[in-house]
Coordinates of C-alpha atoms and ligand atoms in Angstrom, one line a residue:
M1 CA 106.8 70.0 97.6
N2 CA 107.7 73.2 99.0
R3 CA 107.5 76.1 96.9
I4 CA 108.9 79.9 96.8
F5 CA 107.2 82.8 95.4
S6 CA 108.8 86.5 96.1
G7 CA 109.4 89.5 93.9
M8 CA 110.5 93.3 94.3
Q9 CA 109.0 96.4 92.5
P10 CA 111.2 97.8 89.5
T11 CA 110.9 100.9 91.3
R12 CA 113.8 103.2 91.3
Q13 CA 116.7 101.5 92.5
L14 CA 117.2 98.4 94.7
H15 CA 118.9 99.5 97.9
L16 CA 120.6 97.7 100.9
G17 CA 117.3 96.8 102.7
N18 CA 115.7 95.0 99.3
Y19 CA 119.5 92.8 99.6
L20 CA 119.4 92.0 103.3
G21 CA 115.8 92.1 104.1
A22 CA 115.1 89.8 100.7
A23 CA 117.4 89.0 98.0
K24 CA 120.4 87.7 100.3
N25 CA 117.8 85.1 101.9
W26 CA 116.4 84.1 98.8
V27 CA 119.9 83.1 97.5
A28 CA 120.1 81.0 100.4
L29 CA 116.6 79.3 100.1
Q30 CA 117.4 78.3 96.7
N31 CA 119.0 75.2 97.6
D32 CA 116.1 73.9 99.5
Y33 CA 112.9 74.9 97.7
E34 CA 111.7 75.1 93.8
C35 CA 111.5 78.9 93.9
I36 CA 110.0 81.3 91.6
F37 CA 111.6 84.9 91.7
C38 CA 109.5 87.5 90.0
V39 CA 109.9 91.7 89.2
V40 CA 106.7 92.8 89.6
D41 CA 106.0 95.4 86.8
L42 CA 102.4 95.7 87.3
H43 CA 103.0 97.0 91.2
A44 CA 105.2 99.8 89.6
L45 CA 102.3 100.9 87.5
T46 CA 100.5 101.8 91.1
I47 CA 103.0 104.9 91.6
D48 CA 104.1 107.8 89.1
H49 CA 106.6 106.1 86.3
D50 CA 108.4 106.6 83.4
P51 CA 107.5 103.9 80.9
E52 CA 111.1 104.1 79.5
T53 CA 112.8 104.1 83.0
L54 CA 110.3 101.2 83.9
R55 CA 111.2 99.0 81.3
N56 CA 115.2 99.6 82.2
N57 CA 114.3 99.2 86.0
T58 CA 112.6 95.7 85.0
R59 CA 115.8 94.5 83.4
E60 CA 117.8 95.9 86.2
V61 CA 116.2 94.1 88.7
A62 CA 116.3 90.9 86.7
A63 CA 120.2 91.7 86.9
A64 CA 120.4 92.6 90.8
Y65 CA 118.6 89.1 91.4
I66 CA 121.3 87.4 89.2
A67 CA 124.5 89.8 90.7
C68 CA 122.9 88.6 94.2
G69 CA 123.6 85.0 93.9
I70 CA 120.0 83.6 92.1
D71 CA 121.1 80.6 89.5
P72 CA 118.2 81.6 86.6
A73 CA 119.1 78.2 85.5
R74 CA 117.8 76.6 88.5
N75 CA 115.0 78.9 89.6
V76 CA 112.1 80.7 87.4
L77 CA 113.1 84.5 86.8
F78 CA 110.4 86.2 85.2
N79 CA 108.6 89.6 84.9
Q80 CA 105.0 89.5 86.0
S81 CA 103.5 91.3 83.3
A82 CA 104.8 88.9 80.6
V83 CA 102.1 86.1 82.4
A84 CA 98.6 86.9 81.8
G85 CA 97.5 85.0 84.6
H86 CA 98.6 87.6 87.5
A87 CA 96.2 90.2 86.2
E88 CA 93.4 87.5 85.7
L89 CA 93.5 86.1 89.0
N90 CA 93.7 89.8 90.5
W91 CA 90.1 90.1 89.1
I92 CA 88.7 86.8 90.1
F93 CA 90.5 88.1 94.1
A94 CA 88.8 91.4 93.7
C95 CA 85.6 90.0 93.3
H96 CA 85.8 87.9 96.7
T97 CA 88.0 90.5 98.8
P98 CA 85.8 92.7 101.5
L99 CA 86.8 96.2 101.4
G100 CA 87.2 96.2 105.0
W101 CA 90.2 93.9 104.4
L102 CA 91.7 96.5 102.3
N103 CA 91.2 99.5 104.6
R104 CA 93.3 97.7 107.2
M105 CA 96.3 98.0 104.9
T106 CA 99.1 100.3 106.7
Q107 CA 101.1 100.6 103.2
F108 CA 97.7 101.8 101.2
K109 CA 97.3 104.6 104.3
E110 CA 101.0 105.3 104.2
K111 CA 101.9 105.4 100.4
A112 CA 98.0 107.6 99.7
G113 CA 99.2 109.7 102.9
K114 CA 96.7 113.0 102.9
Q115 CA 95.8 112.6 99.2
R116 CA 93.7 109.4 99.6
D117 CA 91.2 110.8 97.1
N118 CA 93.5 111.2 94.4
A119 CA 95.3 108.1 95.2
V120 CA 94.8 105.5 92.1
L121 CA 92.7 102.3 92.5
G122 CA 95.5 100.1 91.9
L123 CA 97.1 101.1 94.6
Y124 CA 94.4 100.4 97.0
S125 CA 94.1 97.2 95.6
Y126 CA 97.6 96.5 95.2
P127 CA 97.5 93.7 97.9
T128 CA 94.8 91.3 96.0
L129 CA 97.3 91.8 93.1
M130 CA 100.1 90.3 95.2
A131 CA 97.9 87.5 96.3
A132 CA 97.5 86.4 93.0
D133 CA 101.2 86.4 92.5
I134 CA 101.1 84.1 95.3
L135 CA 98.4 82.0 94.7
L136 CA 98.6 81.7 91.2
Y137 CA 101.9 79.5 92.1
H138 CA 100.4 77.4 95.1
A139 CA 103.3 79.0 96.8
T140 CA 103.9 77.6 100.1
H141 CA 106.4 79.9 101.6
V142 CA 107.0 83.6 100.6
P143 CA 110.4 84.9 101.9
V144 CA 109.9 88.8 102.1
G145 CA 111.1 91.6 104.7
E146 CA 108.8 92.4 107.5
D147 CA 107.2 95.2 105.9
Q148 CA 105.4 92.7 103.8
K149 CA 103.9 90.4 106.6
Q150 CA 100.5 92.2 106.2
H151 CA 99.8 91.5 102.7
I152 CA 100.9 87.5 102.6
E153 CA 98.3 87.7 105.6
L154 CA 95.9 88.9 103.4
A155 CA 96.9 86.8 100.6
R156 CA 95.9 83.5 103.2
D157 CA 92.7 85.3 103.9
I158 CA 91.7 85.4 100.4
A159 CA 92.9 81.9 99.7
G160 CA 90.8 80.8 102.9
A161 CA 87.6 82.7 101.9
F162 CA 88.2 81.6 98.4
N163 CA 88.6 77.9 99.5
R164 CA 85.3 78.6 101.7
Y165 CA 83.1 79.9 99.0
Y166 CA 83.6 77.3 96.5
G167 CA 83.7 74.3 99.5
K168 CA 87.2 73.3 98.0
D169 CA 90.3 73.2 99.9
Y170 CA 92.1 74.5 96.6
F171 CA 94.4 77.3 97.4
T172 CA 97.5 76.5 99.6
L173 CA 98.0 79.3 102.2
P174 CA 101.2 80.6 102.1
D175 CA 103.6 81.3 105.2
P176 CA 105.5 84.3 105.2
V177 CA 109.3 83.7 105.6
I178 CA 110.5 86.7 107.5
Q179 CA 114.3 85.5 108.9
G180 CA 117.8 87.0 109.5
E181 CA 118.7 90.0 111.5
A182 CA 117.7 92.4 109.0
T183 CA 113.9 91.9 108.7
R184 CA 113.5 95.9 108.8
I185 CA 116.6 98.2 107.6
M186 CA 116.0 101.6 108.8
S187 CA 116.8 105.0 106.8
L188 CA 120.4 106.2 107.4
R189 CA 119.1 109.4 108.1
D190 CA 116.1 108.6 110.8
G191 CA 116.4 105.0 112.6
T192 CA 112.7 105.5 112.9
K193 CA 111.8 105.0 109.5
K194 CA 112.1 102.0 107.2
M195 CA 114.9 102.8 104.4
S196 CA 113.1 102.9 101.5
K197 CA 113.2 103.6 97.4
S198 CA 110.7 106.4 97.8
D199 CA 112.6 108.5 100.6
E200 CA 113.6 111.7 98.8
S201 CA 116.9 111.9 100.3
D202 CA 119.4 109.2 98.6
Y203 CA 121.4 109.4 101.7
S204 CA 118.9 107.6 103.2
R205 CA 119.7 104.7 101.7
I206 CA 122.4 102.6 100.1
N207 CA 121.6 101.5 96.6
L208 CA 123.0 98.2 95.1
A209 CA 124.6 100.3 92.6
D210 CA 126.2 102.6 94.5
D211 CA 130.2 102.9 93.8
A212 CA 132.8 102.8 96.9
D213 CA 133.0 106.4 97.1
T214 CA 129.4 107.0 97.4
I215 CA 128.8 104.1 100.2
A216 CA 131.6 105.2 102.1
L217 CA 130.2 108.7 102.0
K218 CA 126.7 107.4 103.0
V219 CA 127.9 105.5 105.8
R220 CA 130.1 108.2 107.6
K221 CA 127.2 110.9 106.9
A222 CA 124.6 108.1 108.9
K223 CA 122.9 110.0 111.5
T224 CA 124.4 108.5 115.0
D225 CA 123.8 109.9 118.7
P226 CA 126.7 110.7 121.0
E227 CA 127.3 107.7 122.8
P228 CA 130.0 105.1 122.3
L229 CA 128.2 101.5 121.3
P230 CA 126.9 99.6 124.5
E231 CA 127.5 96.2 125.8
T232 CA 124.1 94.6 125.2
V233 CA 121.3 94.1 122.7
E234 CA 118.7 95.4 125.1
D235 CA 120.7 99.1 125.8
L236 CA 120.8 99.0 121.7
E237 CA 117.2 98.5 121.1
K238 CA 117.2 101.9 122.6
R239 CA 118.9 103.6 120.8
P240 CA 117.4 103.5 116.8
E241 CA 120.2 104.9 114.8
A242 CA 123.0 102.7 116.5
D243 CA 120.8 99.5 116.2
N244 CA 120.4 100.1 112.4
L245 CA 124.0 100.6 111.8
V246 CA 124.8 97.4 114.1
T247 CA 122.3 95.6 112.6
I248 CA 123.3 95.9 109.2
L249 CA 127.1 95.2 110.0
A250 CA 125.8 91.6 111.8
A251 CA 123.5 90.8 108.5
L252 CA 126.4 92.0 105.9
T253 CA 129.0 89.6 107.9
D254 CA 126.2 86.8 109.0
R255 CA 126.5 87.3 112.9
T256 CA 124.2 88.3 114.9
R257 CA 123.8 92.0 116.8
A258 CA 125.3 90.0 120.1
D259 CA 128.4 89.1 118.1
V260 CA 129.1 92.8 116.7
L261 CA 128.6 93.9 120.1
R262 CA 131.0 91.5 121.6
D263 CA 133.7 93.0 119.3
H264 CA 132.7 96.1 119.4
A265 CA 130.9 97.6 122.5
G266 CA 132.6 100.8 123.8
S267 CA 133.7 101.7 120.1
Q268 CA 133.1 105.4 118.8
F269 CA 131.1 105.6 115.5
S270 CA 134.1 107.1 113.8
A271 CA 135.8 103.6 114.2
F272 CA 132.7 101.4 113.7
K273 CA 131.7 103.8 111.0
A274 CA 135.3 102.6 109.0
V275 CA 134.9 98.9 109.8
L276 CA 131.2 99.3 108.1
V277 CA 132.3 101.0 105.1
D278 CA 134.8 98.3 104.7
V279 CA 132.8 95.3 104.9
A280 CA 129.8 97.4 102.8
V281 CA 132.4 98.0 100.1
A282 CA 133.4 94.6 100.1
K283 CA 130.3 92.8 100.2
L284 CA 128.5 95.2 97.9
S285 CA 131.0 96.1 94.8
P286 CA 131.0 92.6 93.3
I287 CA 127.0 92.9 93.5
S288 CA 127.2 96.3 91.6
A289 CA 130.2 95.3 89.2
E290 CA 128.0 92.2 88.3
M291 CA 124.9 94.3 87.7
N292 CA 126.5 96.6 85.3
R293 CA 128.3 93.6 83.4
L294 CA 125.1 91.9 82.9
M295 CA 123.1 95.2 81.8
A296 CA 125.8 95.7 79.1
D297 CA 124.0 92.5 77.5
K298 CA 120.4 93.5 77.8
G299 CA 119.6 90.6 75.3
E300 CA 120.8 88.0 77.8
I301 CA 118.6 89.4 80.1
D302 CA 115.6 89.3 78.1
R303 CA 116.2 85.4 77.1
I304 CA 116.4 84.7 80.8
L305 CA 113.2 86.4 81.6
K306 CA 111.5 85.2 78.3
H307 CA 112.6 81.6 79.2
G308 CA 111.6 82.4 82.9
A309 CA 108.0 83.8 81.8
E310 CA 107.6 80.2 79.8
R311 CA 108.1 78.2 82.6
A312 CA 105.8 80.4 84.7
T313 CA 103.1 80.4 82.2
A314 CA 103.2 76.8 82.3
I315 CA 102.3 77.0 85.7
A316 CA 99.9 79.6 85.8
E317 CA 98.0 78.4 82.7
K318 CA 96.9 75.4 84.7
T319 CA 96.0 77.3 88.0
I320 CA 93.9 79.7 86.0
S321 CA 92.0 76.7 83.9
Q322 CA 91.0 75.1 87.2
V323 CA 90.1 78.7 88.8
K324 CA 87.5 79.4 85.8
D325 CA 85.7 76.0 86.4
I326 CA 85.9 76.1 90.2
V327 CA 84.2 79.8 90.1
G328 CA 81.9 79.1 87.0
L329 CA 83.4 80.7 84.0
L330 CA 82.4 78.7 80.6
R331 CA 85.5 77.6 78.8
V332 CA 84.8 76.7 75.3
Ligands
TYM401 P1 109.6 95.9 97.7 O1 109.3 96.0 95.9 O2 108.9 97.2 98.4 O3 110.4 95.3 98.3 C1 111.4 94.1 97.9 C2 111.5 93.3 99.3 O4 112.6 94.0 99.8 C3 112.0 94.0 101.1 N1 112.3 95.1 102.0 C4 113.1 95.5 103.1 N2 113.7 94.6 104.0 C5 114.3 94.9 105.1 N3 114.5 96.3 105.1 C6 113.6 97.2 104.2 N4 114.0 98.6 104.7 C7 113.3 96.8 103.2 N5 112.5 97.4 102.6 C8 111.9 96.4 101.6 C9 110.5 93.9 101.1 O5 109.8 93.3 102.3 C10 110.4 93.1 99.9 O6 110.5 91.5 100.4 N6 104.7 93.8 97.8 C11 106.3 93.8 97.3 C12 106.8 93.1 96.2 C13 105.5 91.8 95.8 C14 106.0 90.7 96.3 C15 105.0 89.7 95.8 C16 106.4 90.4 97.5 C17 104.7 92.0 95.1 N7 104.1 90.7 94.6 C18 104.4 88.3 96.1 C19 106.4 88.6 97.9 C20 105.4 88.0 97.2 C21 106.8 95.1 97.8 O7 106.3 95.7 97.6 O8 107.9 95.0 97.9

C-alpha cells in the first residue's frame, strides 16, 4: 500500500512557496494515494510563539489545506499534538539518532544562526520529531518542497538504523516526492533566498490570505533586472529574480518555464508582471475567500480535525504498541 504523510507548520501565514512547493501537489496526489495531512503544531513550538496565535494558526492551516483542495472526507487531516504517538516515537528515535547526524542539518544551522547556544533543544532535535511523524504511519511517500529533502533522508537513515539495531525490517523507508516546477520558490526581494515565513519583509512573499490589491502590489514591487525576458531556460537560470517570477507563472498555470518563455521571451517586466498579477489573483483569490469562509465556522474545523485525529490515532497506537514490544518496554 502506498501512503502519503506530509505537513506544514502553523507558524505565521502560509505563502505561495508552501502552496506551489507542497499543497498544490498534495491535491493532485490525493487521487492516487492514501493520504495523511498534518498541521504540525508541536514543531511550531520550536520557535517563539504566542499561545492564542498558535491555536488560531493551527485552525487556519487546516482551513488552507481544505481551501487548496484537500478533501477532509477522503484524507486524514489532523493536528499533530492531538496524537500522542508523535511525541512518544520522537523520544525513541532520539535514543537511536547519533548527534553527528543532527549536526549536519542545514535548517538548524540557518534557524539557530549565530545564537546557537541560545537555540532550544527542540529546534535541534526537530528532525527526529519529523522522522516520527512520517514513520509512525509507515508512510511510503512524502511530498515536500526541496528544503525538506535532507530531513526526509534523515528519516530514512533513522528507519534503517532502527531496523538494523533490532534485526527487524519494521519501519518503511519513505521516499521524498519533490516534483513540479516550483520545488523552491524564492523571495520576491532577493532571488537567491528562499521565500520564507520568517523573512521580516512581508514584500518578500505572497501570503495565501493576501487580497488582490496586496498581491498586485507585491508582484509590482518584486525585484527584477533591467533585461527583457530571455528565450531559453539556460539564459533564464543565470538571472535568479527573473527565473523565480517565470517559475511562479509556470507553476500557477501548470506549464514549464520553457512554455512560459515561448509566450513571453523579449517581454519587459512591466508587461510580464501584469500577466503574473492577473494569474496570481485569479488562482489565489478563491483560496483566500474559501479560507475566510471556513474560518468563520471554527467549530466545523475543530470537528474535522477531531475526526482526523481519531483516524490517525488508530494507526499510530498500533505502531507505538509494536515499537514498545520491539525495543523492550514492558506493556502490562
Ligand atoms: P514548512 O511548514 O516550512 O513548509 C511546508 C511545506 O512547504 C514547502 N515550502 C516550500 N516549497 C517551495 N518553495 C518554498 N519557498 C517553500 N517554503 C516551504 C516545504 O518544503 C514543505 O513541504 N519540517 C516541515 C514540516 C513537517 C513535515 C513533517 C513535512 C513536519 N513534519 C513530516 C513532511 C513530513 C516544515 O517545516 O515545513
